[in-house]
C-alpha positions as MATLAB code, in Angstrom:
seq = 'CGAGGTLKAARAALHYWEEPCISGTKGSGTVFFSGCTLKCCFCQNYPISAEGLGKEISVEHLAEIFLNLQEQGANNINLVTPDHYIPQIISAIDMARSRNFKLPFVYNCSGYETAEMIQLLDSYIDVYLPDFKFMSPDLSAKYSNAPDYPEHAKASISEMVRQCGGDQTRFDDDGIMQRGVIVRHLQLPDHLDDSKSIITYLYNTYKDSIYISIMNQYTPMPGLERYPELTRAITRREYDKVVDHALALGMDNVFLQQRSAVGKDFIPAFDFTGIV';
ca = [
     134.465  111.046  -70.161;
     136.582  113.919  -71.209;
     135.120  114.594  -74.659;
     133.456  117.546  -75.973;
     130.563  117.395  -78.655;
     132.861  116.678  -81.535;
     133.892  112.938  -82.340;
     137.506  112.277  -81.552;
     139.376  109.289  -82.415;
     143.073  108.170  -82.536;
     142.909  104.794  -84.872;
     140.849  103.310  -87.602;
     142.500   99.853  -89.154;
     142.236   96.417  -89.403;
     142.826   94.572  -86.486;
     143.311   90.873  -86.169;
     143.466   90.187  -82.321;
     139.898   90.102  -81.326;
     137.646   86.802  -80.886;
     138.079   84.585  -84.077;
     134.388   85.121  -85.029;
     134.941   89.024  -85.109;
     138.771   89.199  -86.479;
     138.838   86.259  -88.840;
     141.521   86.239  -91.357;
     140.509   89.564  -92.706;
     140.403   91.726  -89.895;
     137.952   93.797  -88.070;
     137.760   97.477  -89.150;
     138.346   99.007  -85.608;
     137.931  102.596  -84.757;
     139.365  103.590  -81.343;
     137.671  106.525  -80.142;
     139.085  108.848  -77.504;
     137.827  109.479  -73.970;
     136.145  107.050  -71.521;
     133.293  106.932  -68.777;
     135.060  104.471  -66.997;
     138.965  104.959  -66.785;
     140.163  101.883  -64.995;
     143.662  102.451  -63.250;
     144.859   99.246  -65.046;
     143.607  100.273  -68.727;
     146.005   98.935  -71.421;
     144.550  102.000  -73.939;
     145.136  104.888  -71.140;
     146.749  107.118  -74.018;
     143.559  107.555  -75.346;
     141.148  106.709  -72.764;
     142.435  108.596  -69.871;
     144.994  111.238  -71.496;
     142.502  112.160  -74.600;
     144.951  111.276  -77.179;
     143.283  111.618  -80.656;
     142.454  113.912  -83.490;
     138.588  115.684  -83.866;
     136.884  114.249  -86.984;
     133.110  115.305  -88.214;
     130.480  112.776  -88.591;
     130.860  112.924  -92.363;
     134.519  111.733  -91.945;
     133.589  108.949  -89.713;
     130.800  107.955  -92.432;
     133.692  107.802  -94.856;
     136.299  106.035  -92.242;
     133.659  103.157  -92.008;
     133.327  103.029  -96.227;
     137.231  103.013  -96.320;
     137.309  100.012  -94.004;
     134.661   98.138  -96.106;
     136.827   98.503  -99.333;
     139.781   97.488  -97.232;
     137.826   94.298  -96.672;
     137.163   94.157  -93.241;
     134.623   91.946  -91.459;
     132.930   94.438  -89.586;
     133.279   97.837  -87.833;
     134.330   97.514  -84.416;
     133.739  100.592  -82.471;
     135.951  100.533  -79.358;
     134.754  102.839  -76.164;
     132.037  104.577  -78.286;
     129.494  105.160  -75.529;
     130.183  108.619  -75.302;
     129.441  109.439  -78.816;
     126.447  107.511  -79.484;
     124.316  110.354  -81.281;
     127.261  111.268  -83.730;
     127.692  107.560  -84.407;
     124.146  107.055  -85.288;
     124.523  109.705  -87.550;
     127.394  108.366  -89.004;
     125.731  104.826  -89.407;
     122.687  106.339  -91.318;
     125.097  108.308  -93.743;
     127.155  105.115  -94.608;
     124.375  102.908  -95.140;
     122.854  105.509  -97.367;
     125.870  104.974  -99.629;
     125.702  101.009  -99.874;
     127.620  100.341  -96.646;
     126.632   96.763  -95.828;
     129.071   95.582  -93.083;
     127.486   94.359  -89.509;
     128.591   96.970  -86.584;
     130.161   95.671  -83.446;
     130.135   97.643  -80.322;
     133.030   97.078  -78.013;
     132.247   98.906  -74.764;
     133.298   98.678  -70.865;
     129.874   97.467  -69.628;
     129.321  100.910  -67.709;
     126.241  101.811  -69.960;
     122.593  102.683  -68.762;
     120.171  100.678  -70.571;
     118.645  103.597  -72.006;
     121.723  103.931  -73.830;
     121.811  100.711  -75.002;
     118.175  101.194  -76.340;
     119.244  103.963  -78.304;
     121.390  101.689  -80.440;
     118.478   99.359  -81.366;
     118.561   98.318  -85.146;
     122.285  100.153  -85.384;
     124.382   97.497  -83.689;
     124.580   93.738  -85.004;
     127.156   92.688  -82.290;
     127.467   93.510  -78.864;
     131.095   93.205  -77.469;
     130.671   94.344  -73.993;
     133.236   93.693  -70.716;
     131.925   92.376  -67.471;
     135.008   93.598  -65.192;
     133.882   93.362  -61.534;
     131.172   91.603  -59.881;
     132.207   93.495  -56.525;
     131.119   97.016  -55.952;
     134.272   97.510  -53.394;
     136.668   96.209  -56.580;
     134.720   98.414  -58.900;
     135.477  101.481  -56.698;
     138.660  100.746  -55.758;
     139.892  100.275  -59.657;
     137.437  102.596  -61.578;
     136.106  104.781  -58.880;
     132.497  103.280  -60.127;
     130.734  101.174  -57.166;
     127.771  101.106  -59.368;
     129.618   99.228  -61.949;
     127.878   95.877  -61.563;
     124.512   96.910  -61.531;
     124.899   99.038  -65.131;
     126.965   96.108  -66.645;
     124.088   93.859  -65.362;
     121.094   96.043  -66.992;
     123.130   96.898  -70.096;
     124.147   93.382  -71.012;
     120.416   92.279  -70.320;
     119.276   95.133  -73.316;
     122.117   94.073  -75.567;
     120.640   90.287  -75.125;
     117.107   91.382  -75.934;
     118.354   93.040  -79.200;
     120.859   90.646  -80.549;
     121.337   87.402  -78.368;
     119.713   84.099  -78.147;
     117.803   82.886  -81.326;
     119.155   86.175  -83.162;
     122.734   85.095  -82.998;
     123.955   83.975  -86.458;
     127.282   83.717  -88.165;
     128.371   84.059  -92.002;
     129.532   80.771  -93.804;
     132.945   81.768  -92.963;
     132.406   81.821  -89.152;
     131.959   85.487  -88.508;
     129.510   86.603  -86.224;
     126.571   88.472  -88.057;
     124.709   88.846  -84.830;
     125.234   88.028  -81.255;
     126.797   88.826  -77.838;
     130.230   88.280  -76.351;
     130.738   89.368  -72.889;
     134.259   89.847  -72.171;
     135.975   89.312  -68.842;
     139.526   90.484  -68.479;
     140.806   88.395  -65.367;
     142.769   90.402  -62.931;
     145.450   89.030  -60.532;
     144.826   87.768  -56.974;
     140.694   88.244  -57.834;
     139.846   84.469  -58.631;
     136.707   84.671  -56.569;
     135.350   88.021  -58.273;
     136.116   86.050  -61.631;
     134.094   83.106  -60.726;
     131.115   85.091  -59.677;
     130.971   86.999  -63.142;
     131.414   83.765  -64.831;
     128.567   81.907  -62.843;
     126.006   85.232  -63.037;
     126.502   85.200  -67.035;
     126.039   81.375  -67.398;
     123.041   81.363  -64.953;
     121.260   84.079  -66.079;
     122.024   83.614  -70.068;
     123.224   80.009  -70.834;
     123.933   79.644  -74.374;
     121.948   83.006  -75.432;
     125.403   84.554  -75.281;
     129.362   83.906  -76.029;
     131.401   84.735  -73.068;
     135.306   85.328  -73.694;
     137.793   84.807  -70.724;
     140.694   86.778  -71.215;
     144.210   86.360  -69.682;
     145.924   89.141  -71.501;
     146.000   91.525  -68.427;
     149.289   93.293  -68.792;
     150.773   95.742  -66.061;
     150.701   99.396  -67.238;
     152.832  102.407  -65.652;
     151.353  104.125  -62.394;
     149.884  101.232  -60.518;
     152.203  101.816  -57.365;
     149.124  102.344  -55.540;
     147.962   98.787  -56.266;
     150.899   96.249  -55.754;
     148.571   93.388  -56.566;
     147.989   94.295  -60.327;
     152.012   94.778  -61.058;
     152.109   91.190  -62.016;
     150.391   89.092  -64.898;
     148.057   86.565  -63.641;
     149.656   83.155  -63.419;
     148.698   80.036  -65.432;
     147.320   78.450  -62.681;
     144.704   81.342  -61.711;
     143.482   81.513  -65.505;
     142.983   77.343  -65.591;
     141.210   77.806  -62.055;
     138.370   80.155  -63.894;
     138.457   78.043  -67.123;
     137.910   75.030  -65.232;
     135.129   76.595  -63.225;
     133.385   77.687  -66.472;
     133.686   74.214  -67.661;
     132.182   72.846  -64.677;
     129.383   74.691  -65.073;
     128.800   73.212  -68.494;
     129.631   76.214  -70.685;
     129.625   75.675  -74.247;
     129.826   78.848  -75.956;
     133.219   80.173  -74.712;
     136.370   81.792  -76.051;
     139.561   81.021  -74.308;
     143.032   82.637  -74.465;
     146.428   81.368  -74.994;
     149.397   82.885  -72.739;
     150.941   84.524  -75.973;
     148.203   87.084  -75.722;
     150.019   88.788  -72.785;
     152.350   91.729  -73.424;
     152.359   95.132  -74.892;
     153.007   93.772  -78.223;
     149.082   93.429  -78.672;
     148.615   96.737  -77.744;
     147.679   98.923  -81.015;
     149.606  102.033  -81.866;
     147.577  105.036  -81.396;
     149.069  107.278  -84.090;
     146.143  108.356  -86.108;
     146.164  105.771  -88.730;
     143.147  105.791  -91.237;
     141.785  109.134  -88.818;
     143.999  111.709  -90.559;
];
C-alpha cells in the first residue's frame, strides 16, 4: 500500500460528485487517504494512490476533521481508499463519537479487501461503497497485478451486505442513505463481456439487497502506452449495452451516469484542503 504506521491524507472537503443518495445537495464529507493496496494502472487518483502525495496526520486530527465536516453540513463522512488505516480510523471514529458526532460513515474502497478486514468495521461503518472492478483474473492481473482480485471482492462484498445490506437499508427524509451497500462498477473500454459478467453476478447473488452503480466516467490517464485499449473513453454504445443488460436482468436498484461525468474536471484537487 506504500503507507507507514501514521495516517496520511491529501484532502478533506465536501464532495458533490458521488451518487445522489451520498452527496445530495449538501455534499459528502470526503477524506482522501494516501496509498492504495491495489494501484490500478488507470487510476484517476494516482498522485495519492501510487505516488504517495499527502500529509501525515494524527488520529486526533482525523477525529477533528470528522467533526469539522459535520459542522460544514456534510451528509456523511466518506472514507476514500481507507483499507490500510483501519485501526487508526476505528480509533478516530470512537473519538469523534465521544464528542457528539452523529453522521453516518461511508467506506469507499476498491473491493480488494479480505472479509476479515471488513469484519473489523462492523458497527463502525454505515454505508459500504466498494468497487467491483474485474471478474476476470487475467484482467485484474494485467491492470492491477492482482489475479486474486475477483475472489476477494466477492468475499468482502458478502460481508458488507451481511452488515448493512438487504432489510437494513434505509434513507432519511431527504433521500440520503443512512445504511446500505452500493457496489460500483467502472466500465473499461473494450471489456464489455467482463462488465456484463460483474453485473450478472451481483444481481443474481444479491437481487435488491444492494444498489449497483454503473459508471461511464473512465478517463484515460498518462502512462498508459503499454495498454493502447485503455487510451480512450468508453463509447455511448458500449455503455448502453451494459445498461441494457442490467435492465434485461430485471435490475431496479441501479444508478447510471450521464456522459458529462467523463473528464478530468471531475477529479478532485489534492491540495491538502481540510488537512493542513
